[in-house]
PDB file of C-alpha atoms in Angstrom:
ATOM      1  CA  MET A  29      35.207 -13.838  44.875  1.00 34.00           C
ATOM      2  CA  GLY A  30      37.029 -17.079  46.484  1.00 40.00           C
ATOM      3  CA  ARG A  31      35.254 -20.354  46.471  1.00 50.00           C
ATOM      4  CA  VAL A  32      33.273 -21.855  49.319  1.00 59.00           C
ATOM      5  CA  SER A  33      32.672 -25.619  49.294  1.00 45.00           C
ATOM      6  CA  GLN A  34      31.617 -28.104  51.236  1.00 38.00           C
ATOM      7  CA  GLY A  35      33.821 -30.576  53.088  1.00 39.00           C
ATOM      8  CA  ASP A  36      32.915 -34.094  53.483  1.00 33.00           C
ATOM      9  CA  ILE A  37      32.171 -33.843  56.954  1.00 31.00           C
ATOM     10  CA  THR A  38      29.153 -32.054  58.743  1.00 35.00           C
ATOM     11  CA  ASN A  39      30.553 -29.132  60.080  1.00 40.00           C
ATOM     12  CA  GLY A  40      27.854 -27.604  61.945  1.00 38.00           C
ATOM     13  CA  VAL A  41      25.334 -26.568  59.445  1.00 40.00           C
ATOM     14  CA  GLY A  42      22.222 -26.896  60.237  1.00 39.00           C
ATOM     15  CA  CYS A  43      22.795 -26.542  63.992  1.00 49.00           C
ATOM     16  CA  ALA A  44      20.511 -24.986  66.601  1.00 55.00           C
ATOM     17  CA  MET A  45      20.911 -21.180  66.603  1.00 72.00           C
ATOM     18  CA  ILE A  46      21.532 -19.853  70.085  1.00 84.00           C
ATOM     19  CA  CYS A  47      19.075 -16.696  70.915  1.00 85.00           C
ATOM     20  CA  GLY A  48      18.597 -16.853  67.053  1.00 90.00           C
ATOM     21  CA  LYS A  49      21.646 -15.657  66.449  1.00 93.00           C
ATOM     22  CA  LYS A  50      23.749 -16.766  63.291  1.00 97.00           C
ATOM     23  CA  ILE A  51      26.885 -17.630  64.285  1.00 97.00           C
ATOM     24  CA  LEU A  52      30.167 -18.355  61.793  1.00 98.00           C
ATOM     25  CA  GLY A  53      33.026 -19.555  62.879  1.00 98.00           C
ATOM     26  CA  ILE A  54      36.822 -18.309  60.840  1.00 98.00           C
ATOM     27  CA  ILE A  55      39.522 -20.344  60.982  1.00 98.00           C
ATOM     28  CA  PRO A  56      42.554 -18.169  59.408  1.00 96.00           C
ATOM     29  CA  ALA A  57      45.545 -20.177  58.081  1.00 95.00           C
ATOM     30  CA  ARG A  58      48.046 -18.575  55.892  1.00 91.00           C
ATOM     31  CA  GLY A  59      50.693 -20.981  54.188  1.00 88.00           C
ATOM     32  CA  GLY A  60      53.532 -18.794  54.823  1.00 77.00           C
ATOM     33  CA  SER A  61      55.485 -19.055  58.400  1.00 76.00           C
ATOM     34  CA  LYS A  62      59.008 -17.584  59.189  1.00 75.00           C
ATOM     35  CA  ARG A  63      59.658 -18.849  62.401  1.00 78.00           C
ATOM     36  CA  LEU A  64      58.076 -22.771  62.036  1.00 88.00           C
ATOM     37  CA  PRO A  65      57.238 -22.764  58.348  1.00 88.00           C
ATOM     38  CA  ARG A  66      54.563 -24.856  57.300  1.00 92.00           C
ATOM     39  CA  LYS A  67      53.158 -25.078  60.813  1.00 95.00           C
ATOM     40  CA  ASN A  68      49.126 -25.497  59.713  1.00 96.00           C
ATOM     41  CA  ILE A  69      49.999 -28.716  58.088  1.00 96.00           C
ATOM     42  CA  MET A  70      52.683 -30.039  60.556  1.00 96.00           C
ATOM     43  CA  LEU A  71      51.563 -33.314  62.153  1.00 97.00           C
ATOM     44  CA  LEU A  72      50.614 -33.003  65.979  1.00 97.00           C
ATOM     45  CA  ALA A  73      49.863 -36.118  67.934  1.00 96.00           C
ATOM     46  CA  GLY A  74      49.292 -37.510  64.362  1.00 96.00           C
ATOM     47  CA  ARG A  75      47.014 -35.001  62.595  1.00 97.00           C
ATOM     48  CA  PRO A  76      47.787 -31.721  60.494  1.00 98.00           C
ATOM     49  CA  LEU A  77      47.029 -28.646  62.928  1.00 98.00           C
ATOM     50  CA  VAL A  78      44.629 -26.953  61.857  1.00 98.00           C
ATOM     51  CA  SER A  79      42.451 -30.425  61.938  1.00 98.00           C
ATOM     52  CA  TRP A  80      42.672 -30.121  65.845  1.00 98.00           C
ATOM     53  CA  THR A  81      40.729 -26.305  65.205  1.00 98.00           C
ATOM     54  CA  ILE A  82      38.787 -27.838  62.747  1.00 98.00           C
ATOM     55  CA  ASP A  83      37.403 -30.627  64.985  1.00 98.00           C
ATOM     56  CA  ALA A  84      36.506 -27.967  67.775  1.00 98.00           C
ATOM     57  CA  GLY A  85      34.668 -26.199  65.184  1.00 98.00           C
ATOM     58  CA  CYS A  86      32.519 -28.766  63.856  1.00 97.00           C
ATOM     59  CA  LYS A  87      31.746 -29.918  67.249  1.00 97.00           C
ATOM     60  CA  SER A  88      30.660 -26.805  68.621  1.00 97.00           C
ATOM     61  CA  LYS A  89      26.510 -26.923  69.420  1.00 96.00           C
ATOM     62  CA  TYR A  90      26.096 -23.208  68.109  1.00 97.00           C
ATOM     63  CA  ILE A  91      28.530 -22.738  64.937  1.00 97.00           C
ATOM     64  CA  ASP A  92      26.037 -22.087  61.929  1.00 96.00           C
ATOM     65  CA  LYS A  93      29.172 -22.730  59.367  1.00 97.00           C
ATOM     66  CA  LEU A  94      33.140 -23.075  59.847  1.00 98.00           C
ATOM     67  CA  ILE A  95      35.200 -21.963  57.145  1.00 98.00           C
ATOM     68  CA  VAL A  96      38.915 -21.964  57.184  1.00 98.00           C
ATOM     69  CA  THR A  97      40.199 -19.513  54.943  1.00 97.00           C
ATOM     70  CA  SER A  98      43.856 -19.786  53.338  1.00 96.00           C
ATOM     71  CA  ASP A  99      46.213 -18.690  50.519  1.00 93.00           C
ATOM     72  CA  ASP A 100      47.943 -22.365  50.467  1.00 95.00           C
ATOM     73  CA  GLU A 101      46.095 -24.948  48.367  1.00 96.00           C
ATOM     74  CA  GLU A 102      47.382 -27.916  50.677  1.00 96.00           C
ATOM     75  CA  ILE A 103      45.962 -26.068  53.775  1.00 97.00           C
ATOM     76  CA  LEU A 104      42.345 -26.177  51.906  1.00 97.00           C
ATOM     77  CA  SER A 105      43.025 -29.171  50.626  1.00 97.00           C
ATOM     78  CA  VAL A 106      44.010 -30.529  54.348  1.00 97.00           C
ATOM     79  CA  SER A 107      40.658 -28.348  55.711  1.00 97.00           C
ATOM     80  CA  LYS A 108      38.255 -29.655  53.133  1.00 97.00           C
ATOM     81  CA  GLN A 109      38.901 -33.766  54.107  1.00 96.00           C
ATOM     82  CA  SER A 110      39.009 -32.618  57.596  1.00 97.00           C
ATOM     83  CA  GLY A 111      35.560 -31.413  57.325  1.00 96.00           C
ATOM     84  CA  ALA A 112      35.407 -27.837  56.969  1.00 97.00           C
ATOM     85  CA  TYR A 113      34.626 -25.335  53.997  1.00 97.00           C
ATOM     86  CA  ILE A 114      37.338 -23.584  52.482  1.00 97.00           C
ATOM     87  CA  PHE A 115      37.517 -20.072  51.027  1.00 97.00           C
ATOM     88  CA  LYS A 116      40.821 -19.337  48.904  1.00 95.00           C
ATOM     89  CA  ARG A 117      41.342 -15.738  49.458  1.00 93.00           C
ATOM     90  CA  PRO A 118      42.902 -13.028  47.089  1.00 92.00           C
ATOM     91  CA  ASP A 119      46.534 -12.897  46.354  1.00 87.00           C
ATOM     92  CA  GLU A 120      46.786  -9.318  47.864  1.00 89.00           C
ATOM     93  CA  LEU A 121      45.457 -11.112  51.153  1.00 91.00           C
ATOM     94  CA  ALA A 122      48.214 -13.461  51.495  1.00 84.00           C
ATOM     95  CA  SER A 123      50.823 -11.295  52.192  1.00 81.00           C
ATOM     96  CA  ASP A 124      52.890 -10.945  55.828  1.00 79.00           C
ATOM     97  CA  THR A 125      51.400  -7.450  55.533  1.00 84.00           C
ATOM     98  CA  ALA A 126      47.715  -8.291  55.632  1.00 88.00           C
ATOM     99  CA  THR A 127      45.561  -7.820  59.022  1.00 94.00           C
ATOM    100  CA  THR A 128      43.480 -10.466  60.153  1.00 94.00           C
ATOM    101  CA  PHE A 129      40.671  -7.918  59.927  1.00 97.00           C
ATOM    102  CA  GLU A 130      41.429  -7.500  56.498  1.00 96.00           C
ATOM    103  CA  VAL A 131      40.670 -11.273  56.058  1.00 96.00           C
ATOM    104  CA  VAL A 132      37.818 -11.518  58.276  1.00 97.00           C
ATOM    105  CA  LYS A 133      36.013  -8.735  56.710  1.00 97.00           C
ATOM    106  CA  ASN A 134      37.164 -10.462  52.884  1.00 95.00           C
ATOM    107  CA  LEU A 135      35.276 -13.432  54.047  1.00 95.00           C
ATOM    108  CA  ILE A 136      32.290 -11.403  55.502  1.00 96.00           C
ATOM    109  CA  ASP A 137      31.652  -9.552  52.069  1.00 95.00           C
ATOM    110  CA  ASN A 138      31.736 -12.809  50.673  1.00 94.00           C
ATOM    111  CA  MET A 139      29.258 -14.149  53.593  1.00 94.00           C
ATOM    112  CA  PRO A 140      26.730 -11.864  54.539  1.00 94.00           C
ATOM    113  CA  GLY A 141      23.813 -12.623  56.830  1.00 96.00           C
ATOM    114  CA  TYR A 142      25.508 -14.058  60.278  1.00 97.00           C
ATOM    115  CA  ASN A 143      24.670 -12.082  63.927  1.00 97.00           C
ATOM    116  CA  PHE A 144      28.369 -12.609  65.214  1.00 98.00           C
ATOM    117  CA  ILE A 145      31.785 -13.862  63.798  1.00 98.00           C
ATOM    118  CA  VAL A 146      33.657 -16.409  65.826  1.00 98.00           C
ATOM    119  CA  LEU A 147      38.079 -16.730  65.585  1.00 98.00           C
ATOM    120  CA  LEU A 148      39.020 -19.129  65.716  1.00 98.00           C
ATOM    121  CA  GLN A 149      43.041 -19.598  65.339  1.00 98.00           C
ATOM    122  CA  PRO A 150      44.817 -22.504  63.953  1.00 97.00           C
ATOM    123  CA  THR A 151      47.867 -22.601  66.581  1.00 97.00           C
ATOM    124  CA  SER A 152      45.750 -22.943  69.579  1.00 98.00           C
ATOM    125  CA  PRO A 153      45.025 -27.084  69.131  1.00 98.00           C
ATOM    126  CA  LEU A 154      44.058 -27.381  72.535  1.00 98.00           C
ATOM    127  CA  ARG A 155      40.902 -25.707  72.975  1.00 98.00           C
ATOM    128  CA  ASN A 156      38.046 -27.510  72.003  1.00 98.00           C
ATOM    129  CA  GLU A 157      34.325 -27.346  71.431  1.00 98.00           C
ATOM    130  CA  ARG A 158      33.344 -27.195  74.867  1.00 98.00           C
ATOM    131  CA  HIS A 159      35.419 -24.221  75.347  1.00 98.00           C
ATOM    132  CA  ILE A 160      33.889 -22.571  72.015  1.00 98.00           C
ATOM    133  CA  ASP A 161      30.070 -23.106  73.329  1.00 98.00           C
ATOM    134  CA  ALA A 162      31.086 -22.019  76.793  1.00 98.00           C
ATOM    135  CA  ALA A 163      32.390 -18.673  75.227  1.00 98.00           C
ATOM    136  CA  ILE A 164      29.223 -17.804  73.228  1.00 98.00           C
ATOM    137  CA  GLU A 165      27.210 -18.987  75.810  1.00 97.00           C
ATOM    138  CA  LEU A 166      29.194 -16.405  78.205  1.00 98.00           C
ATOM    139  CA  LEU A 167      28.270 -13.575  75.158  1.00 98.00           C
ATOM    140  CA  MET A 168      24.371 -14.445  75.339  1.00 97.00           C
ATOM    141  CA  GLN A 169      24.417 -14.594  79.471  1.00 97.00           C
ATOM    142  CA  LYS A 170      25.862 -11.054  79.477  1.00 97.00           C
ATOM    143  CA  ASN A 171      24.147  -9.547  76.531  1.00 97.00           C
ATOM    144  CA  ALA A 172      27.510  -8.988  75.328  1.00 98.00           C
ATOM    145  CA  ASP A 173      29.320  -7.510  72.191  1.00 98.00           C
ATOM    146  CA  ALA A 174      32.252  -9.237  72.439  1.00 98.00           C
ATOM    147  CA  ILE A 175      34.054 -12.053  74.102  1.00 98.00           C
ATOM    148  CA  ILE A 176      37.790 -12.986  73.842  1.00 98.00           C
ATOM    149  CA  SER A 177      39.541 -15.661  75.699  1.00 98.00           C
ATOM    150  CA  ILE A 178      42.067 -15.446  78.601  1.00 98.00           C
ATOM    151  CA  CYS A 179      43.816 -17.181  80.797  1.00 98.00           C
ATOM    152  CA  GLU A 180      46.327 -16.240  84.171  1.00 97.00           C
ATOM    153  CA  THR A 181      49.534 -14.786  83.285  1.00 96.00           C
ATOM    154  CA  GLU A 182      52.194 -17.862  84.472  1.00 92.00           C
ATOM    155  CA  HIS A 183      53.940 -14.933  86.241  1.00 90.00           C
ATOM    156  CA  SER A 184      53.072 -11.640  87.450  1.00 91.00           C
ATOM    157  CA  PRO A 185      54.002  -8.550  85.473  1.00 93.00           C
ATOM    158  CA  LEU A 186      54.402  -6.833  88.723  1.00 92.00           C
ATOM    159  CA  TRP A 187      57.910  -8.729  89.224  1.00 91.00           C
ATOM    160  CA  CYS A 188      58.882  -7.895  85.567  1.00 93.00           C
ATOM    161  CA  ASN A 189      60.516  -4.599  84.521  1.00 95.00           C
ATOM    162  CA  THR A 190      62.813  -3.405  82.489  1.00 96.00           C
ATOM    163  CA  ILE A 191      66.937  -2.739  83.309  1.00 96.00           C
ATOM    164  CA  PRO A 192      69.667  -0.226  82.120  1.00 96.00           C
ATOM    165  CA  GLU A 193      72.264  -1.174  80.026  1.00 97.00           C
ATOM    166  CA  ASP A 194      74.643  -1.736  82.921  1.00 97.00           C
ATOM    167  CA  GLY A 195      72.227  -4.466  84.797  1.00 97.00           C
ATOM    168  CA  SER A 196      71.422  -3.008  87.745  1.00 97.00           C
ATOM    169  CA  MET A 197      68.992  -4.276  89.525  1.00 95.00           C
ATOM    170  CA  ARG A 198      68.116  -1.069  91.448  1.00 93.00           C
ATOM    171  CA  ASN A 199      64.554  -0.021  91.847  1.00 91.00           C
ATOM    172  CA  PHE A 200      63.558  -3.192  89.679  1.00 94.00           C
ATOM    173  CA  LEU A 201      60.660  -4.267  92.506  1.00 93.00           C
ATOM    174  CA  ARG A 202      58.433  -1.708  94.215  1.00 90.00           C
ATOM    175  CA  ASP A 203      59.534  -1.772  97.899  1.00 89.00           C
ATOM    176  CA  GLU A 204      55.939  -3.004  98.513  1.00 88.00           C
ATOM    177  CA  LEU A 205      56.385  -6.155  96.477  1.00 89.00           C
ATOM    178  CA  LYS A 206      59.374  -7.016  98.913  1.00 87.00           C
ATOM    179  CA  ASN A 207      58.420  -9.458 101.334  1.00 85.00           C
ATOM    180  CA  LYS A 208      55.395 -10.231  99.314  1.00 86.00           C
ATOM    181  CA  ARG A 209      54.810 -13.888  98.230  1.00 83.00           C
ATOM    182  CA  SER A 210      53.354 -14.756  94.957  1.00 80.00           C
ATOM    183  CA  GLN A 211      50.051 -16.124  96.073  1.00 83.00           C
ATOM    184  CA  ASP A 212      49.062 -12.802  97.484  1.00 85.00           C
ATOM    185  CA  ILE A 213      49.382 -10.408  94.764  1.00 89.00           C
ATOM    186  CA  ASP A 214      46.124  -9.828  92.666  1.00 90.00           C
ATOM    187  CA  LYS A 215      45.527 -12.578  89.620  1.00 93.00           C
ATOM    188  CA  TYR A 216      46.832 -11.252  86.317  1.00 96.00           C
ATOM    189  CA  TYR A 217      45.299 -12.256  83.014  1.00 97.00           C
ATOM    190  CA  ARG A 218      46.166 -12.829  79.599  1.00 98.00           C
ATOM    191  CA  LEU A 219      44.996 -12.832  76.131  1.00 98.00           C
ATOM    192  CA  ASN A 220      45.509 -16.533  75.256  1.00 98.00           C
ATOM    193  CA  GLY A 221      44.756 -16.430  71.452  1.00 97.00           C
ATOM    194  CA  ALA A 222      42.242 -18.797  71.380  1.00 98.00           C
ATOM    195  CA  ILE A 223      39.098 -17.524  70.575  1.00 98.00           C
ATOM    196  CA  TYR A 224      37.515 -14.546  69.357  1.00 98.00           C
ATOM    197  CA  ILE A 225      33.327 -13.474  68.834  1.00 98.00           C
ATOM    198  CA  CYS A 226      32.002 -10.283  68.051  1.00 98.00           C
ATOM    199  CA  ASN A 227      29.256  -9.012  66.622  1.00 98.00           C
ATOM    200  CA  THR A 228      29.302  -8.420  63.079  1.00 98.00           C
ATOM    201  CA  ASP A 229      28.319  -4.692  62.772  1.00 98.00           C
ATOM    202  CA  LYS A 230      30.653  -3.923  65.875  1.00 98.00           C
ATOM    203  CA  LEU A 231      33.322  -5.548  64.126  1.00 98.00           C
ATOM    204  CA  LEU A 232      33.023  -3.622  61.153  1.00 98.00           C
ATOM    205  CA  GLN A 233      32.701  -0.602  62.479  1.00 98.00           C
ATOM    206  CA  GLU A 234      35.419  -0.246  64.499  1.00 98.00           C
ATOM    207  CA  LYS A 235      37.721  -2.932  62.520  1.00 97.00           C
ATOM    208  CA  SER A 236      38.670  -4.881  65.665  1.00 97.00           C
ATOM    209  CA  PHE A 237      37.689  -7.937  67.595  1.00 98.00           C
ATOM    210  CA  PHE A 238      39.102  -6.035  70.940  1.00 97.00           C
ATOM    211  CA  ILE A 239      36.058  -3.262  70.319  1.00 97.00           C
ATOM    212  CA  GLN A 240      35.947  -0.535  73.291  1.00 96.00           C
ATOM    213  CA  ASP A 241      33.257  -1.542  74.801  1.00 97.00           C
ATOM    214  CA  ASN A 242      30.786  -4.131  76.215  1.00 98.00           C
ATOM    215  CA  MET A 243      33.066  -6.745  75.440  1.00 98.00           C
ATOM    216  CA  TYR A 244      34.114  -9.933  78.515  1.00 98.00           C
ATOM    217  CA  GLY A 245      36.972 -12.079  78.928  1.00 98.00           C
ATOM    218  CA  TYR A 246      36.401 -15.847  79.063  1.00 98.00           C
ATOM    219  CA  ILE A 247      38.842 -17.502  81.076  1.00 98.00           C
ATOM    220  CA  MET A 248      40.240 -20.734  80.231  1.00 98.00           C
ATOM    221  CA  GLU A 249      43.024 -22.991  81.683  1.00 97.00           C
ATOM    222  CA  ASN A 250      46.308 -22.527  81.090  1.00 96.00           C
ATOM    223  CA  LYS A 251      46.473 -26.001  79.806  1.00 96.00           C
ATOM    224  CA  TYR A 252      44.170 -25.543  77.127  1.00 97.00           C
ATOM    225  CA  SER A 253      45.255 -22.276  76.417  1.00 98.00           C
ATOM    226  CA  LEU A 254      48.796 -22.680  74.537  1.00 97.00           C
ATOM    227  CA  ASP A 255      49.739 -21.132  71.288  1.00 97.00           C
ATOM    228  CA  ILE A 256      52.192 -22.490  68.874  1.00 97.00           C
ATOM    229  CA  ASP A 257      54.261 -19.838  67.588  1.00 94.00           C
ATOM    230  CA  ASN A 258      58.156 -22.188  67.276  1.00 94.00           C
ATOM    231  CA  ALA A 259      59.149 -25.667  67.047  1.00 95.00           C
ATOM    232  CA  PHE A 260      59.396 -25.614  70.914  1.00 96.00           C
ATOM    233  CA  ASP A 261      55.896 -24.468  71.643  1.00 96.00           C
ATOM    234  CA  PHE A 262      54.835 -27.426  68.768  1.00 96.00           C
ATOM    235  CA  LYS A 263      57.086 -30.345  71.214  1.00 96.00           C
ATOM    236  CA  PHE A 264      54.639 -28.565  74.135  1.00 97.00           C
ATOM    237  CA  ALA A 265      51.758 -29.200  72.616  1.00 97.00           C
ATOM    238  CA  GLU A 266      52.597 -32.771  72.472  1.00 97.00           C
ATOM    239  CA  PHE A 267      53.658 -33.347  75.724  1.00 96.00           C
ATOM    240  CA  LEU A 268      50.859 -31.687  76.539  1.00 96.00           C
ATOM    241  CA  ILE A 269      48.091 -33.681  74.681  1.00 96.00           C
ATOM    242  CA  GLN A 270      49.595 -36.530  75.850  1.00 94.00           C
ATOM    243  CA  GLU A 271      49.208 -35.718  79.870  1.00 93.00           C
ATOM    244  CA  LEU A 272      45.131 -34.419  79.050  1.00 92.00           C
ATOM    245  CA  MET A 273      44.706 -38.136  77.350  1.00 89.00           C
ATOM    246  CA  CYS A 274      45.965 -39.634  80.587  1.00 89.00           C
ATOM    247  CA  GLU A 275      43.980 -37.280  82.173  1.00 88.00           C
ATOM    248  CA  LYS A 276      41.150 -38.463  80.592  1.00 83.00           C
ATOM    249  CA  ASN A 277      41.881 -42.059  80.841  1.00 81.00           C
TER     250      ASN A 277
END
């Protein structure tokens, strides 16, 4: 059984429950990363990447306990210093093939009694406590079993298609799209990876946050929806943070 220990900073324990529901926040932060090595503890605007998500989770009005689950001792140490509870996941869940559901289920098995799970990926540093709380409030307003954050697509998928080997663009666009302006086409949305909320029983039953029914999307602005996967994303995140700070000031 992995250990759970308290960080040095209060992280939401004892906060008011919403509609009498207990909510467990989980931040999965594996040590291995092939595209951007050690990204979860790389300094983003002077702070470890994982700390941005810990800060958002700690400030949530509704998360009753926030836990970082990791196989990496350095990540666990940084997370504890940033105010999170920590959970050392077993070796079999530290591989590239381990799924997010398996990691979450292992934690649920060791931490029973929570009605809802909020999954916060550390690669979404611009999502903040206002987004988390608004998503949880939407969950309760809709009496939903799951909420997943989404944002508007940067480009309509209707402008996309495959092409043959010779590169021909014949029939690339449907005829009814050829003279349409982009603003006249219906909006499309995509998953942004920032917030996943699910009823614990439904999650265990369907083995996914993306359940079959009674699930709604929480729409976020694109400027908060960056999901860091590579070095370019990391640099862009630093740029966006500076822009958001200027807006705030």
